[in-house]
Short mmCIF file of N, CA, C and O and ligand atoms in Angstrom, two decimals:
data_model
loop_
_atom_site.label_atom_id
_atom_site.label_comp_id
_atom_site.label_asym_id
_atom_site.label_seq_id
_atom_site.Cartn_x
_atom_site.Cartn_y
_atom_site.Cartn_z
N MET J 1 100.35 175.29 67.94
CA MET J 1 101.75 175.48 67.54
C MET J 1 102.49 174.15 67.62
O MET J 1 102.10 173.30 68.41
N GLY J 2 103.55 173.99 66.85
CA GLY J 2 104.24 172.70 66.79
C GLY J 2 105.18 172.44 67.94
O GLY J 2 106.37 172.14 67.73
N TYR J 3 104.66 172.55 69.14
CA TYR J 3 105.48 172.15 70.30
C TYR J 3 104.60 171.44 71.31
O TYR J 3 103.37 171.53 71.29
N LYS J 4 105.27 170.71 72.20
CA LYS J 4 104.55 169.97 73.23
C LYS J 4 105.44 169.92 74.48
O LYS J 4 106.66 169.77 74.34
N LEU J 5 104.81 170.06 75.65
CA LEU J 5 105.58 169.87 76.88
C LEU J 5 105.44 168.42 77.32
O LEU J 5 104.34 167.87 77.30
N VAL J 6 106.55 167.81 77.65
CA VAL J 6 106.55 166.40 78.01
C VAL J 6 107.05 166.27 79.45
O VAL J 6 108.05 166.90 79.80
N ASN J 7 106.35 165.49 80.26
CA ASN J 7 106.82 165.24 81.63
C ASN J 7 107.52 163.90 81.68
O ASN J 7 106.91 162.87 81.39
N PHE J 8 108.78 163.90 82.03
CA PHE J 8 109.52 162.65 82.13
C PHE J 8 109.37 162.08 83.54
O PHE J 8 109.38 162.82 84.52
N LYS J 9 109.25 160.76 83.60
CA LYS J 9 109.11 160.11 84.88
C LYS J 9 110.44 160.16 85.65
O LYS J 9 111.49 159.80 85.10
N THR J 10 110.38 160.65 86.87
CA THR J 10 111.59 160.70 87.69
C THR J 10 111.74 159.40 88.46
O THR J 10 110.84 158.99 89.21
N LEU J 11 112.85 158.74 88.22
CA LEU J 11 113.15 157.50 88.94
C LEU J 11 114.10 157.86 90.08
O LEU J 11 114.52 159.01 90.20
N GLY J 12 114.48 156.91 90.84
CA GLY J 12 115.43 157.22 91.89
C GLY J 12 114.97 156.71 93.23
O GLY J 12 113.92 156.07 93.35
N ASP J 13 115.74 157.02 94.24
CA ASP J 13 115.46 156.53 95.58
C ASP J 13 116.05 157.51 96.58
O ASP J 13 116.30 158.67 96.23
N GLU J 14 116.31 157.03 97.79
CA GLU J 14 116.80 157.93 98.83
C GLU J 14 118.16 158.56 98.46
O GLU J 14 118.57 159.57 99.02
N ARG J 15 118.85 157.98 97.46
CA ARG J 15 120.16 158.52 97.08
C ARG J 15 120.02 159.73 96.18
O ARG J 15 120.94 160.52 96.01
N GLY J 16 118.86 159.84 95.51
CA GLY J 16 118.69 160.96 94.58
C GLY J 16 117.84 160.55 93.39
O GLY J 16 117.23 159.49 93.40
N SER J 17 117.83 161.41 92.38
CA SER J 17 116.90 161.22 91.25
C SER J 17 117.63 160.84 89.96
O SER J 17 118.83 161.12 89.81
N LEU J 18 116.87 160.28 89.05
CA LEU J 18 117.42 159.84 87.77
C LEU J 18 116.29 159.88 86.74
O LEU J 18 115.16 159.47 87.04
N ILE J 19 116.60 160.38 85.57
CA ILE J 19 115.62 160.33 84.47
C ILE J 19 116.30 159.69 83.27
O ILE J 19 117.45 160.03 82.94
N ALA J 20 115.63 158.73 82.67
CA ALA J 20 116.20 158.03 81.51
C ALA J 20 115.41 158.41 80.26
O ALA J 20 114.17 158.42 80.28
N LEU J 21 116.13 158.74 79.19
CA LEU J 21 115.48 159.04 77.92
C LEU J 21 115.82 157.92 76.96
O LEU J 21 117.01 157.62 76.76
N GLU J 22 114.81 157.30 76.42
CA GLU J 22 115.05 156.18 75.52
C GLU J 22 114.38 156.42 74.18
O GLU J 22 113.20 156.78 74.11
N GLU J 23 115.19 156.17 73.15
CA GLU J 23 114.75 156.37 71.77
C GLU J 23 113.42 155.67 71.50
O GLU J 23 113.28 154.49 71.81
N ASN J 24 112.50 156.43 70.91
CA ASN J 24 111.19 155.90 70.50
C ASN J 24 110.36 155.35 71.66
O ASN J 24 109.37 154.66 71.43
N TYR J 25 110.79 155.61 72.89
CA TYR J 25 109.98 155.21 74.05
C TYR J 25 109.44 156.48 74.69
O TYR J 25 108.26 156.80 74.57
N ASN J 26 110.29 157.27 75.32
CA ASN J 26 109.80 158.58 75.77
C ASN J 26 110.37 159.72 74.94
O ASN J 26 110.23 160.89 75.29
N THR J 27 111.05 159.38 73.82
CA THR J 27 111.35 160.39 72.80
C THR J 27 110.65 159.92 71.52
O THR J 27 110.77 158.74 71.18
N PRO J 28 109.93 160.79 70.84
CA PRO J 28 109.12 160.33 69.69
C PRO J 28 109.90 160.25 68.38
O PRO J 28 109.33 160.36 67.31
N PHE J 29 111.21 160.11 68.47
CA PHE J 29 112.02 159.98 67.25
C PHE J 29 113.32 159.26 67.59
O PHE J 29 113.70 159.16 68.76
N ALA J 30 113.97 158.76 66.54
CA ALA J 30 115.29 158.14 66.73
C ALA J 30 116.31 159.25 67.02
O ALA J 30 116.31 160.28 66.36
N ILE J 31 117.16 159.01 68.01
CA ILE J 31 118.09 160.06 68.46
C ILE J 31 119.38 159.99 67.65
O ILE J 31 120.08 158.98 67.66
N LYS J 32 119.67 161.09 66.94
CA LYS J 32 120.90 161.10 66.14
C LYS J 32 121.98 161.99 66.76
O LYS J 32 123.14 161.90 66.39
N ARG J 33 121.57 162.88 67.66
CA ARG J 33 122.55 163.85 68.20
C ARG J 33 122.10 164.33 69.56
O ARG J 33 120.89 164.49 69.79
N VAL J 34 123.06 164.54 70.44
CA VAL J 34 122.79 165.14 71.75
C VAL J 34 123.79 166.26 71.93
O VAL J 34 124.97 166.08 71.63
N TYR J 35 123.34 167.43 72.34
CA TYR J 35 124.29 168.51 72.66
C TYR J 35 123.77 169.28 73.87
O TYR J 35 122.61 169.11 74.25
N TYR J 36 124.65 170.04 74.48
CA TYR J 36 124.20 170.82 75.63
C TYR J 36 124.82 172.20 75.61
O TYR J 36 125.92 172.41 75.12
N ILE J 37 124.05 173.12 76.13
CA ILE J 37 124.40 174.54 76.11
C ILE J 37 124.59 174.95 77.56
O ILE J 37 123.72 174.71 78.40
N PHE J 38 125.72 175.55 77.87
CA PHE J 38 126.00 175.93 79.26
C PHE J 38 126.88 177.18 79.28
O PHE J 38 127.38 177.59 78.23
N ASP J 39 127.03 177.78 80.45
CA ASP J 39 127.86 179.00 80.61
C ASP J 39 127.34 180.14 79.75
O ASP J 39 128.13 180.97 79.28
N THR J 40 126.05 180.18 79.48
CA THR J 40 125.50 181.28 78.67
C THR J 40 125.60 182.56 79.48
O THR J 40 125.23 182.60 80.65
N LYS J 41 126.12 183.58 78.85
CA LYS J 41 126.37 184.84 79.57
C LYS J 41 125.06 185.61 79.80
O LYS J 41 124.08 185.42 79.08
N LYS J 42 125.10 186.48 80.80
CA LYS J 42 123.94 187.27 81.22
C LYS J 42 123.36 188.07 80.03
O LYS J 42 124.13 188.63 79.24
N ASP J 43 122.05 188.09 79.93
CA ASP J 43 121.30 188.88 78.93
C ASP J 43 121.51 188.42 77.47
O ASP J 43 121.10 189.10 76.54
N VAL J 44 122.17 187.28 77.29
CA VAL J 44 122.36 186.77 75.92
C VAL J 44 121.06 186.14 75.44
O VAL J 44 120.35 185.49 76.21
N VAL J 45 120.74 186.36 74.16
CA VAL J 45 119.61 185.67 73.53
C VAL J 45 120.21 184.73 72.48
O VAL J 45 121.00 185.16 71.63
N ARG J 46 119.88 183.45 72.57
CA ARG J 46 120.40 182.45 71.62
C ARG J 46 119.26 182.01 70.70
O ARG J 46 118.14 182.43 70.85
N GLY J 47 119.59 181.09 69.80
CA GLY J 47 118.56 180.59 68.90
C GLY J 47 118.41 181.57 67.74
O GLY J 47 119.30 181.71 66.93
N LEU J 48 117.26 182.25 67.68
CA LEU J 48 116.98 183.20 66.60
C LEU J 48 117.04 182.49 65.25
O LEU J 48 117.73 182.93 64.32
N HIS J 49 116.36 181.37 65.18
CA HIS J 49 116.29 180.62 63.93
C HIS J 49 115.11 179.64 63.99
O HIS J 49 114.53 179.43 65.05
N ALA J 50 114.83 179.06 62.82
CA ALA J 50 113.85 177.95 62.74
C ALA J 50 114.57 176.79 62.06
O ALA J 50 115.64 176.96 61.48
N HIS J 51 113.97 175.61 62.15
CA HIS J 51 114.50 174.45 61.44
C HIS J 51 113.46 173.96 60.44
O HIS J 51 112.26 174.00 60.69
N ILE J 52 113.95 173.43 59.33
CA ILE J 52 113.05 172.92 58.30
C ILE J 52 112.58 171.52 58.67
O ILE J 52 111.38 171.23 58.65
N LYS J 53 113.51 170.66 59.06
CA LYS J 53 113.19 169.25 59.24
C LYS J 53 113.39 168.75 60.67
O LYS J 53 112.74 167.81 61.12
N LEU J 54 114.30 169.38 61.40
CA LEU J 54 114.75 168.88 62.70
C LEU J 54 113.64 168.81 63.75
O LEU J 54 112.82 169.72 63.87
N LYS J 55 113.64 167.73 64.52
CA LYS J 55 112.80 167.63 65.72
C LYS J 55 113.74 167.60 66.92
O LYS J 55 114.80 166.95 66.84
N GLN J 56 113.34 168.25 67.99
CA GLN J 56 114.22 168.31 69.16
C GLN J 56 113.43 168.26 70.45
O GLN J 56 112.32 168.76 70.51
N ILE J 57 114.07 167.67 71.48
CA ILE J 57 113.54 167.81 72.83
C ILE J 57 114.60 168.54 73.64
O ILE J 57 115.78 168.16 73.61
N THR J 58 114.17 169.57 74.34
CA THR J 58 115.10 170.39 75.10
C THR J 58 114.72 170.33 76.57
O THR J 58 113.53 170.44 76.92
N ILE J 59 115.72 170.16 77.43
CA ILE J 59 115.48 170.03 78.87
C ILE J 59 116.49 170.90 79.62
O ILE J 59 117.70 170.79 79.35
N ALA J 60 116.02 171.71 80.54
CA ALA J 60 116.95 172.44 81.42
C ALA J 60 117.31 171.46 82.54
O ALA J 60 116.55 171.30 83.50
N VAL J 61 118.41 170.75 82.38
CA VAL J 61 118.77 169.74 83.38
C VAL J 61 119.31 170.42 84.64
O VAL J 61 119.36 169.80 85.71
N LYS J 62 119.70 171.68 84.52
CA LYS J 62 120.08 172.49 85.69
C LYS J 62 119.71 173.94 85.40
O LYS J 62 119.83 174.39 84.27
N GLY J 63 119.23 174.64 86.40
CA GLY J 63 118.90 176.06 86.24
C GLY J 63 117.63 176.24 85.41
O GLY J 63 116.80 175.34 85.29
N HIS J 64 117.53 177.40 84.80
CA HIS J 64 116.32 177.68 84.01
C HIS J 64 116.62 178.64 82.87
O HIS J 64 117.63 179.37 82.89
N CYS J 65 115.75 178.62 81.87
CA CYS J 65 115.79 179.62 80.79
C CYS J 65 114.40 179.67 80.16
O CYS J 65 113.52 178.87 80.51
N THR J 66 114.19 180.65 79.30
CA THR J 66 112.88 180.84 78.67
C THR J 66 113.01 180.67 77.16
O THR J 66 113.93 181.22 76.55
N PHE J 67 112.10 179.89 76.60
CA PHE J 67 112.00 179.75 75.14
C PHE J 67 110.89 180.65 74.63
O PHE J 67 109.78 180.65 75.18
N VAL J 68 111.17 181.40 73.58
CA VAL J 68 110.12 182.13 72.87
C VAL J 68 109.88 181.35 71.57
O VAL J 68 110.83 181.10 70.82
N LEU J 69 108.64 180.93 71.36
CA LEU J 69 108.31 180.13 70.18
C LEU J 69 107.34 180.93 69.31
O LEU J 69 106.39 181.53 69.82
N ASP J 70 107.60 180.90 68.01
CA ASP J 70 106.84 181.75 67.09
C ASP J 70 106.55 180.91 65.85
O ASP J 70 107.48 180.40 65.21
N ASP J 71 105.27 180.75 65.49
CA ASP J 71 104.92 179.97 64.30
C ASP J 71 104.58 180.87 63.11
O ASP J 71 104.02 180.42 62.12
N GLY J 72 104.90 182.15 63.23
CA GLY J 72 104.60 183.10 62.16
C GLY J 72 103.28 183.80 62.38
O GLY J 72 102.98 184.80 61.71
N TYR J 73 102.50 183.29 63.33
CA TYR J 73 101.19 183.89 63.64
C TYR J 73 101.14 184.32 65.11
O TYR J 73 100.66 185.40 65.43
N ASP J 74 101.60 183.41 65.98
CA ASP J 74 101.56 183.68 67.42
C ASP J 74 102.94 183.48 68.02
O ASP J 74 103.75 182.73 67.49
N ARG J 75 103.13 184.12 69.18
CA ARG J 75 104.36 183.96 69.96
C ARG J 75 104.00 183.46 71.34
O ARG J 75 103.05 183.99 71.94
N GLU J 76 104.69 182.45 71.81
CA GLU J 76 104.43 181.96 73.17
C GLU J 76 105.75 181.80 73.90
O GLU J 76 106.77 181.53 73.28
N GLU J 77 105.69 181.97 75.23
CA GLU J 77 106.90 181.82 76.04
C GLU J 77 106.76 180.61 76.94
O GLU J 77 105.73 180.42 77.58
N ILE J 78 107.80 179.79 76.97
CA ILE J 78 107.81 178.59 77.81
C ILE J 78 109.03 178.66 78.72
O ILE J 78 110.15 178.83 78.21
N VAL J 79 108.81 178.53 80.01
CA VAL J 79 109.94 178.51 80.94
C VAL J 79 110.33 177.05 81.18
O VAL J 79 109.48 176.22 81.52
N LEU J 80 111.60 176.75 80.98
CA LEU J 80 112.11 175.41 81.30
C LEU J 80 112.89 175.55 82.61
O LEU J 80 113.88 176.28 82.68
N ASP J 81 112.44 174.85 83.63
CA ASP J 81 113.02 175.08 84.96
C ASP J 81 113.06 173.81 85.80
O ASP J 81 113.21 173.86 87.02
N ASN J 82 112.88 172.66 85.14
CA ASN J 82 112.86 171.42 85.90
C ASN J 82 113.40 170.28 85.01
O ASN J 82 112.98 170.17 83.85
N PRO J 83 114.31 169.47 85.52
CA PRO J 83 114.87 168.39 84.69
C PRO J 83 113.84 167.36 84.24
O PRO J 83 114.14 166.55 83.35
N ASN J 84 112.65 167.38 84.82
CA ASN J 84 111.63 166.42 84.35
C ASN J 84 110.71 167.01 83.28
O ASN J 84 109.78 166.36 82.84
N LYS J 85 111.03 168.25 82.85
CA LYS J 85 110.15 168.91 81.87
C LYS J 85 110.88 169.04 80.54
O LYS J 85 111.93 169.69 80.46
N GLY J 86 110.34 168.43 79.50
CA GLY J 86 110.96 168.50 78.17
C GLY J 86 110.09 169.31 77.24
O GLY J 86 108.86 169.26 77.30
N LEU J 87 110.74 170.06 76.37
CA LEU J 87 110.02 170.82 75.35
C LEU J 87 110.32 170.18 74.01
O LEU J 87 111.47 170.18 73.55
N LEU J 88 109.28 169.58 73.40
CA LEU J 88 109.42 168.97 72.08
C LEU J 88 109.04 170.01 71.03
O LEU J 88 107.93 170.55 71.08
N ILE J 89 109.96 170.30 70.14
CA ILE J 89 109.65 171.25 69.05
C ILE J 89 109.77 170.51 67.73
O ILE J 89 110.81 169.90 67.45
N GLU J 90 108.70 170.54 66.95
CA GLU J 90 108.74 169.95 65.61
C GLU J 90 107.99 170.88 64.68
O GLU J 90 107.11 171.61 65.10
N GLY J 91 108.35 170.86 63.42
CA GLY J 91 107.68 171.77 62.49
C GLY J 91 108.40 173.10 62.44
O GLY J 91 109.42 173.31 63.09
N LEU J 92 107.82 173.98 61.64
CA LEU J 92 108.45 175.26 61.35
C LEU J 92 108.15 176.26 62.47
O LEU J 92 107.10 176.91 62.47
N ILE J 93 109.07 176.35 63.43
CA ILE J 93 108.88 177.23 64.59
C ILE J 93 110.15 178.07 64.77
O ILE J 93 111.25 177.50 64.90
N TRP J 94 109.98 179.35 64.79
CA TRP J 94 111.09 180.26 65.12
C TRP J 94 111.31 180.18 66.62
O TRP J 94 110.35 180.22 67.39
N ARG J 95 112.57 180.04 67.06
CA ARG J 95 112.83 179.90 68.50
C ARG J 95 113.91 180.86 68.97
O ARG J 95 114.87 181.13 68.25
N GLU J 96 113.70 181.37 70.13
CA GLU J 96 114.70 182.21 70.78
C GLU J 96 114.81 181.72 72.22
O GLU J 96 113.81 181.32 72.81
N MET J 97 116.01 181.74 72.77
CA MET J 97 116.18 181.34 74.17
C MET J 97 116.78 182.52 74.91
O MET J 97 117.75 183.12 74.44
N LYS J 98 116.20 182.83 76.06
CA LYS J 98 116.65 184.02 76.80
C LYS J 98 116.54 183.76 78.31
O LYS J 98 116.09 182.69 78.73
N ASP J 99 116.92 184.76 79.10
CA ASP J 99 116.81 184.71 80.56
C ASP J 99 117.44 183.44 81.14
O ASP J 99 116.82 182.75 81.97
N PHE J 100 118.62 183.14 80.68
CA PHE J 100 119.35 181.97 81.21
C PHE J 100 119.82 182.26 82.62
O PHE J 100 120.41 183.32 82.87
N SER J 101 119.59 181.34 83.54
CA SER J 101 120.22 181.48 84.85
C SER J 101 121.71 181.16 84.67
O SER J 101 122.08 180.46 83.71
N GLU J 102 122.52 181.67 85.57
CA GLU J 102 123.98 181.49 85.43
C GLU J 102 124.37 180.02 85.36
O GLU J 102 125.30 179.64 84.66
N ASP J 103 123.60 179.19 86.10
CA ASP J 103 123.96 177.76 86.19
C ASP J 103 123.23 176.91 85.15
O ASP J 103 123.31 175.69 85.18
N CYS J 104 122.53 177.55 84.20
CA CYS J 104 121.68 176.77 83.29
C CYS J 104 122.48 175.82 82.39
O CYS J 104 123.43 176.23 81.72
N VAL J 105 122.06 174.57 82.38
CA VAL J 105 122.58 173.59 81.42
C VAL J 105 121.37 173.08 80.65
O VAL J 105 120.46 172.48 81.22
N LEU J 106 121.39 173.37 79.35
CA LEU J 106 120.27 173.01 78.50
C LEU J 106 120.67 171.82 77.65
O LEU J 106 121.59 171.91 76.82
N LEU J 107 120.01 170.71 77.88
CA LEU J 107 120.31 169.48 77.14
C LEU J 107 119.35 169.37 75.96
O LEU J 107 118.14 169.58 76.11
N VAL J 108 119.89 169.06 74.79
CA VAL J 108 119.04 168.98 73.59
C VAL J 108 119.25 167.62 72.92
O VAL J 108 120.39 167.20 72.68
N ILE J 109 118.15 166.96 72.64
CA ILE J 109 118.16 165.66 71.97
C ILE J 109 117.54 165.88 70.59
O ILE J 109 116.43 166.41 70.50
N ALA J 110 118.29 165.50 69.55
CA ALA J 110 117.87 165.90 68.21
C ALA J 110 117.68 164.70 67.29
O ALA J 110 118.35 163.66 67.43
N SER J 111 116.78 164.87 66.33
CA SER J 111 116.43 163.78 65.41
C SER J 111 117.38 163.68 64.22
O SER J 111 117.29 162.74 63.44
N GLU J 112 118.26 164.68 64.05
CA GLU J 112 119.15 164.69 62.87
C GLU J 112 120.56 165.10 63.29
O GLU J 112 120.74 165.75 64.32
N HIS J 113 121.51 164.74 62.45
CA HIS J 113 122.88 165.24 62.66
C HIS J 113 122.89 166.74 62.39
O HIS J 113 121.97 167.28 61.77
N TYR J 114 123.94 167.40 62.82
CA TYR J 114 124.06 168.84 62.59
C TYR J 114 124.12 169.13 61.09
O TYR J 114 124.90 168.53 60.37
N ASP J 115 123.29 170.06 60.63
CA ASP J 115 123.26 170.40 59.21
C ASP J 115 122.84 171.86 59.08
O ASP J 115 121.67 172.21 59.27
N GLU J 116 123.80 172.71 58.78
CA GLU J 116 123.52 174.15 58.72
C GLU J 116 122.44 174.47 57.68
O GLU J 116 121.70 175.44 57.82
N SER J 117 122.31 173.62 56.63
CA SER J 117 121.31 173.92 55.60
C SER J 117 119.87 173.69 56.09
O SER J 117 118.92 174.04 55.40
N ASP J 118 119.73 173.12 57.28
CA ASP J 118 118.38 172.93 57.86
C ASP J 118 117.93 174.18 58.65
O ASP J 118 116.79 174.25 59.09
N TYR J 119 118.84 175.15 58.81
CA TYR J 119 118.51 176.34 59.60
C TYR J 119 117.93 177.45 58.72
O TYR J 119 118.40 177.67 57.62
N ILE J 120 116.94 178.16 59.24
CA ILE J 120 116.53 179.45 58.65
C ILE J 120 116.89 180.49 59.70
O ILE J 120 116.30 180.53 60.78
N ARG J 121 117.89 181.31 59.41
CA ARG J 121 118.40 182.23 60.42
C ARG J 121 117.94 183.67 60.17
O ARG J 121 118.37 184.59 60.86
N ASN J 122 117.08 183.85 59.17
CA ASN J 122 116.59 185.19 58.85
C ASN J 122 115.07 185.19 59.06
O ASN J 122 114.37 184.36 58.47
N TYR J 123 114.56 186.11 59.89
CA TYR J 123 113.13 186.07 60.26
C TYR J 123 112.23 186.26 59.05
O TYR J 123 111.19 185.61 58.94
N GLN J 124 112.62 187.15 58.12
CA GLN J 124 111.78 187.39 56.94
C GLN J 124 111.70 186.14 56.07
O GLN J 124 110.63 185.80 55.56
N GLU J 125 112.83 185.44 55.95
CA GLU J 125 112.82 184.17 55.19
C GLU J 125 111.91 183.15 55.86
O GLU J 125 111.23 182.37 55.20
N PHE J 126 111.93 183.16 57.19
CA PHE J 126 111.06 182.25 57.95
C PHE J 126 109.58 182.53 57.63
O PHE J 126 108.82 181.62 57.32
N ILE J 127 109.22 183.81 57.64
CA ILE J 127 107.81 184.18 57.36
C ILE J 127 107.45 183.77 55.93
O ILE J 127 106.35 183.24 55.67
N THR J 128 108.37 183.98 54.98
CA THR J 128 108.11 183.59 53.59
C THR J 128 107.85 182.09 53.51
O THR J 128 106.93 181.63 52.83
N LYS J 129 108.65 181.31 54.25
CA LYS J 129 108.49 179.84 54.25
C LYS J 129 107.15 179.43 54.87
O LYS J 129 106.47 178.53 54.38
N VAL J 130 106.75 180.13 55.95
CA VAL J 130 105.46 179.84 56.59
C VAL J 130 104.33 180.07 55.58
O VAL J 130 103.41 179.26 55.45
N MET J 131 104.42 181.19 54.85
CA MET J 131 103.37 181.53 53.86
C MET J 131 103.34 180.50 52.73
O MET J 131 102.28 180.08 52.29
N GLU J 132 104.52 180.09 52.27
CA GLU J 132 104.61 179.06 51.21
C GLU J 132 103.93 177.78 51.67
O GLU J 132 103.14 177.19 50.93
N ASN J 133 104.25 177.35 52.90
CA ASN J 133 103.66 176.12 53.44
C ASN J 133 102.15 176.24 53.52
O ASN J 133 101.41 175.30 53.24
N GLU J 134 101.67 177.42 53.89
CA GLU J 134 100.22 177.68 54.02
C GLU J 134 99.54 177.53 52.66
O GLU J 134 98.51 176.89 52.52
N LYS J 135 100.21 178.09 51.61
CA LYS J 135 99.66 178.04 50.24
C LYS J 135 99.59 176.61 49.74
O LYS J 135 98.66 176.22 49.04
N ASN J 136 100.61 175.80 50.09
CA ASN J 136 100.71 174.43 49.59
C ASN J 136 99.85 173.43 50.36
O ASN J 136 99.89 172.24 50.06
N LYS J 137 99.13 173.90 51.35
CA LYS J 137 98.32 172.98 52.16
C LYS J 137 97.14 172.43 51.38
O LYS J 137 96.54 173.14 50.58
C1 T46 W 1 118.55 174.95 68.48
C2 T46 W 1 118.86 175.58 69.80
C3 T46 W 1 117.96 175.08 70.90
C4 T46 W 1 127.68 172.57 65.69
O1 T46 W 1 128.77 172.57 65.09
N1 T46 W 1 127.02 171.41 65.93
C5 T46 W 1 125.84 171.36 66.59
O2 T46 W 1 125.27 170.26 66.78
C6 T46 W 1 125.24 172.60 67.02
C7 T46 W 1 123.90 172.59 67.74
C8 T46 W 1 125.92 173.76 66.77
N2 T46 W 1 127.12 173.75 66.12
C9 T46 W 1 127.84 175.01 65.91
C10 T46 W 1 127.16 176.03 65.02
C11 T46 W 1 127.61 177.36 65.59
O3 T46 W 1 128.84 177.71 65.04
O4 T46 W 1 127.95 175.65 67.20
C12 T46 W 1 127.82 177.05 67.08
C13 T46 W 1 126.68 177.56 67.95
O5 T46 W 1 125.42 177.11 67.39
P1 T46 W 1 124.12 178.03 67.33
O6 T46 W 1 124.52 179.44 67.17
O7 T46 W 1 123.20 177.46 66.30
O8 T46 W 1 123.54 177.79 68.80
P2 T46 W 1 122.13 178.23 69.42
O9 T46 W 1 122.25 178.08 70.87
O10 T46 W 1 121.72 179.56 68.89
O11 T46 W 1 121.11 177.13 68.84
C14 T46 W 1 121.22 175.78 69.23
C15 T46 W 1 121.03 174.85 68.02
O12 T46 W 1 121.94 175.22 66.98
C16 T46 W 1 119.63 174.89 67.45
O13 T46 W 1 119.43 173.80 66.57
O14 T46 W 1 117.42 174.64 68.19
O15 T46 W 1 120.24 175.46 70.19
#
């Protein structure tokens, strides 16, 4: 599936910890956008879409949540629960985020500016696109 878990090196000293993300060094793309998701209410499911072109690294910098990733064939669940753990998603992957802890802050580093036309927000359209890509291989 088009995702990878990345372990970021934790720097720091007796004062505490620090993780640095640097374009094209420990992120495999040029960074065009950073956003963060917080205060997600109990039992809310976010995401429910795929991207055509976008690459992203997602990190639970505080708290935890679960990503459900679906490539049209298989579904896998990834728990993000540590600021040193990044989830890189590239390619056509349907994503859902659920089970947010109350304190969860999800940091997302993205390869593109925000563009609604890059989203597929309908699951059937996503499956059609997966099949098209398969045919064109
Ligand atoms: C993703 C997951 C992990 C903007 O105006 N600019 C932005 O950069 C983003 C990300 C969103 N928005 C607007 C679009 C919606 O009106 O903010 C609102 C909430 O966005 P959305 O419903 O897409 O949020 P999530 O949490 O379902 O999905 C987000 C990202 O959109 C998406 O790319 O992969 O987080």
